[in-house]
CSV table of C-alpha atoms and ligand atoms in Angstrom, one decimal:
chain,number,residue,atom,x,y,z
A,1,MET,CA,0.0,0.0,0.0
A,2,LYS,CA,1.4,3.4,-1.0
A,3,VAL,CA,1.2,6.1,1.6
A,4,ALA,CA,2.0,9.7,0.8
A,5,VAL,CA,3.2,11.8,3.8
A,6,ILE,CA,2.8,15.4,2.9
A,7,ASP,CA,6.0,17.4,3.0
A,8,TYR,CA,5.2,20.9,4.1
A,9,LYS,CA,8.8,21.8,5.3
A,10,ALA,CA,7.9,21.3,8.9
A,11,GLY,CA,6.2,18.7,10.9
A,12,ASN,CA,7.0,15.6,12.9
A,13,VAL,CA,7.6,13.5,9.8
A,14,THR,CA,10.4,11.2,11.1
A,15,SER,CA,8.3,9.4,13.7
A,16,VAL,CA,5.4,9.0,11.2
A,17,LEU,CA,7.8,7.5,8.6
A,18,TYR,CA,9.3,5.1,11.2
A,19,ALA,CA,5.8,4.0,12.2
A,20,LEU,CA,4.8,3.3,8.6
A,21,GLU,CA,8.1,1.5,8.0
A,22,ARG,CA,7.4,-0.7,11.0
A,23,LEU,CA,3.9,-1.5,9.6
A,24,GLY,CA,5.4,-2.5,6.3
A,25,ALA,CA,3.8,0.3,4.3
A,26,GLU,CA,5.4,1.9,1.3
A,27,ALA,CA,5.7,5.5,2.5
A,28,GLU,CA,7.0,8.5,0.7
A,29,LEU,CA,7.5,12.0,2.0
A,30,THR,CA,6.4,14.2,-0.9
A,31,ALA,CA,5.1,17.6,-1.9
A,32,ASP,CA,4.2,16.3,-5.4
A,33,SER,CA,0.5,16.8,-6.2
A,34,GLU,CA,0.3,13.8,-8.5
A,35,LYS,CA,1.9,11.5,-6.0
A,36,ILE,CA,-0.5,12.7,-3.3
A,37,ARG,CA,-3.5,12.3,-5.6
A,38,THR,CA,-2.6,8.7,-6.6
A,39,ALA,CA,-1.5,7.4,-3.1
A,40,ASP,CA,-3.7,4.8,-1.4
A,41,ARG,CA,-3.6,6.8,1.8
A,42,VAL,CA,-2.4,10.3,2.7
A,43,ILE,CA,-1.0,11.5,6.0
A,44,PHE,CA,-0.5,15.1,7.0
A,45,PRO,CA,1.7,15.1,10.1
A,46,GLY,CA,1.5,17.6,12.8
A,47,GLN,CA,3.8,20.3,14.3
A,48,GLY,CA,4.2,23.8,13.2
A,49,GLU,CA,2.4,27.1,12.9
A,50,ALA,CA,-0.8,27.5,10.8
A,51,SER,CA,0.0,30.5,8.7
A,52,SER,CA,3.4,29.3,7.6
A,53,ALA,CA,2.1,25.8,6.9
A,54,MET,CA,-0.7,27.3,4.8
A,55,ARG,CA,1.8,29.4,2.9
A,56,VAL,CA,3.9,26.4,1.9
A,57,LEU,CA,0.7,24.5,0.9
A,58,LYS,CA,-0.3,27.3,-1.4
A,59,GLU,CA,3.2,27.6,-2.9
A,60,THR,CA,3.2,23.9,-3.8
A,61,GLY,CA,-0.5,23.9,-4.9
A,62,ILE,CA,-1.3,21.2,-2.3
A,63,ASP,CA,-4.0,23.5,-0.9
A,64,LYS,CA,-6.1,22.7,-4.0
A,65,VAL,CA,-5.2,19.0,-3.9
A,66,ILE,CA,-6.2,18.1,-0.3
A,67,PRO,CA,-9.9,19.1,-0.5
A,68,GLU,CA,-10.4,17.0,-3.6
A,69,LEU,CA,-8.8,13.8,-2.2
A,70,LYS,CA,-11.1,10.7,-2.0
A,71,GLN,CA,-8.8,8.2,-0.3
A,72,PRO,CA,-8.5,7.9,3.5
A,73,PHE,CA,-6.7,11.0,4.9
A,74,PHE,CA,-5.1,11.2,8.4
A,75,GLY,CA,-4.3,14.7,9.7
A,76,ILE,CA,-2.3,14.8,12.9
A,77,CYS,CA,-2.5,17.9,15.1
A,78,LEU,CA,-1.7,20.8,12.7
A,79,GLY,CA,-2.6,18.4,9.9
A,80,LEU,CA,-6.1,18.2,11.4
A,81,GLN,CA,-6.4,21.9,12.3
A,82,LEU,CA,-5.6,23.0,8.7
A,83,LEU,CA,-8.6,20.9,7.4
A,84,CYS,CA,-10.9,23.3,9.3
A,85,ALA,CA,-12.2,26.6,8.0
A,86,HIS,CA,-10.1,29.0,10.1
A,87,SER,CA,-7.5,29.0,12.8
A,88,GLU,CA,-7.0,31.7,15.5
A,89,GLU,CA,-3.3,31.0,15.1
A,90,LYS,CA,-2.2,34.2,13.4
A,91,ASP,CA,-5.8,34.6,12.1
A,92,THR,CA,-5.3,32.1,9.3
A,93,PRO,CA,-7.9,31.0,6.7
A,94,CYS,CA,-7.4,27.2,6.3
A,95,LEU,CA,-8.5,24.6,3.8
A,96,GLY,CA,-12.2,24.5,4.8
A,97,VAL,CA,-12.8,20.8,4.4
A,98,PHE,CA,-14.7,21.0,7.7
A,99,PRO,CA,-16.8,24.1,8.5
A,100,VAL,CA,-15.1,24.2,11.9
A,101,GLN,CA,-13.2,26.8,13.8
A,102,VAL,CA,-9.8,26.2,15.4
A,103,LYS,CA,-9.5,28.2,18.7
A,104,ARG,CA,-6.8,29.0,21.2
A,105,PHE,CA,-7.2,27.4,24.7
A,106,ARG,CA,-8.2,30.2,27.2
A,107,PRO,CA,-8.0,28.5,30.6
A,108,GLU,CA,-9.7,30.2,33.5
A,109,ASN,CA,-6.7,29.5,35.6
A,110,PRO,CA,-3.6,29.7,33.4
A,111,LYS,CA,-1.3,28.8,36.3
A,112,VAL,CA,-3.0,25.4,36.6
A,113,ASP,CA,-3.9,24.7,32.9
A,114,LYS,CA,-0.9,25.7,31.0
A,115,VAL,CA,-1.0,26.6,27.3
A,116,PRO,CA,0.3,24.8,25.3
A,117,GLN,CA,-1.1,21.5,26.6
A,118,VAL,CA,2.0,19.3,26.6
A,119,GLY,CA,1.6,15.6,27.6
A,120,TRP,CA,-0.6,12.5,27.6
A,121,ASN,CA,-4.3,12.9,27.6
A,122,GLN,CA,-7.2,10.5,26.8
A,123,LEU,CA,-9.6,9.9,23.9
A,124,GLU,CA,-13.2,10.0,25.0
A,125,LYS,CA,-16.5,9.1,23.2
A,126,PRO,CA,-14.9,7.3,20.2
A,127,ASN,CA,-17.6,6.9,17.6
A,128,SER,CA,-15.9,5.8,14.4
A,129,PRO,CA,-14.8,2.4,12.9
A,130,LEU,CA,-11.5,4.2,12.3
A,131,LEU,CA,-10.8,3.9,16.1
A,132,LYS,CA,-11.7,0.2,16.3
A,133,GLY,CA,-9.1,-1.8,18.2
A,134,LEU,CA,-7.9,1.1,20.4
A,135,PRO,CA,-8.3,0.4,24.1
A,136,ALA,CA,-11.0,2.4,26.0
A,137,ALA,CA,-9.9,5.8,27.0
A,138,ALA,CA,-6.6,5.4,25.0
A,139,TYR,CA,-3.8,7.8,25.8
A,140,VAL,CA,-2.5,10.1,23.0
A,141,TYR,CA,0.3,12.7,23.3
A,142,TYR,CA,-0.5,16.4,22.7
A,143,VAL,CA,1.7,19.5,22.2
A,144,HIS,CA,-0.7,22.3,21.1
A,145,SER,CA,-2.1,25.7,22.0
A,146,PHE,CA,-5.0,25.5,19.6
A,147,TYR,CA,-7.9,23.0,19.1
A,148,ALA,CA,-10.6,22.1,16.6
A,149,GLU,CA,-14.1,22.7,18.1
A,150,LEU,CA,-16.5,19.9,18.6
A,151,SER,CA,-18.7,19.4,15.5
A,152,PRO,CA,-20.8,16.7,13.9
A,153,TYR,CA,-17.5,15.5,12.3
A,154,THR,CA,-15.8,14.8,15.6
A,155,ILE,CA,-15.0,11.1,16.0
A,156,ALA,CA,-13.4,11.3,19.4
A,157,GLU,CA,-13.0,14.0,22.1
A,158,THR,CA,-10.3,15.0,24.6
A,159,THR,CA,-10.9,17.3,27.5
A,160,TYR,CA,-8.4,20.0,28.4
A,161,THR,CA,-10.1,23.0,30.0
A,162,LEU,CA,-12.9,22.0,27.6
A,163,PRO,CA,-13.8,19.1,25.3
A,164,PHE,CA,-12.4,19.4,21.8
A,165,SER,CA,-12.1,17.3,18.7
A,166,ALA,CA,-9.3,14.8,19.4
J,201,LIG,N1,1.6,20.1,17.4
J,201,LIG,C1,1.1,20.9,16.5
J,201,LIG,O1,0.8,20.5,15.4
J,201,LIG,C2,0.8,22.3,17.0
J,201,LIG,C3,-0.2,22.9,16.1
J,201,LIG,C4,-0.5,24.4,16.5
J,201,LIG,N2,0.6,25.2,16.3
J,201,LIG,C5,-1.0,24.5,18.0
J,201,LIG,O2,-0.2,24.9,18.8
J,201,LIG,O3,-2.1,24.0,18.3
């Protein structure tokens, strides 16, 4: 199975590529629109800042490719946030695949609930076959200051000062 990992000149690509290698997938880090279009699966890894990542996507034309993809697509962290309509991170218009806002955490007590959220937290209310096989309340690792709001497209939640799309 061919997996395209989108190269947007940032992002936590190395651990994603190692994980795919361990799974025996044929993975390629690429910014080539044709390779992304024809891959069996596409992964958009996380890490980075929304406006610079959007700029790179526009320079490479990938901003036009992603919304048209039909194959399974996995966006991790920033890769998920950029699928939304808009991010409060530098007031950035995003790809608009989901009509969802990405907002900054505004904790009532910033001394207790630090921003960014850095560390392990749990998945709640999983409601998709994509999450089949995960243990209940599975732990995932977060490093982020922004979150996608809950929406009808949410397939799992995490709570940090408020529940958000995991
Ligand atoms: N880990 C990330 O991808 C971070 C994304 C974004 N800059 C945030 O802080 O929420």
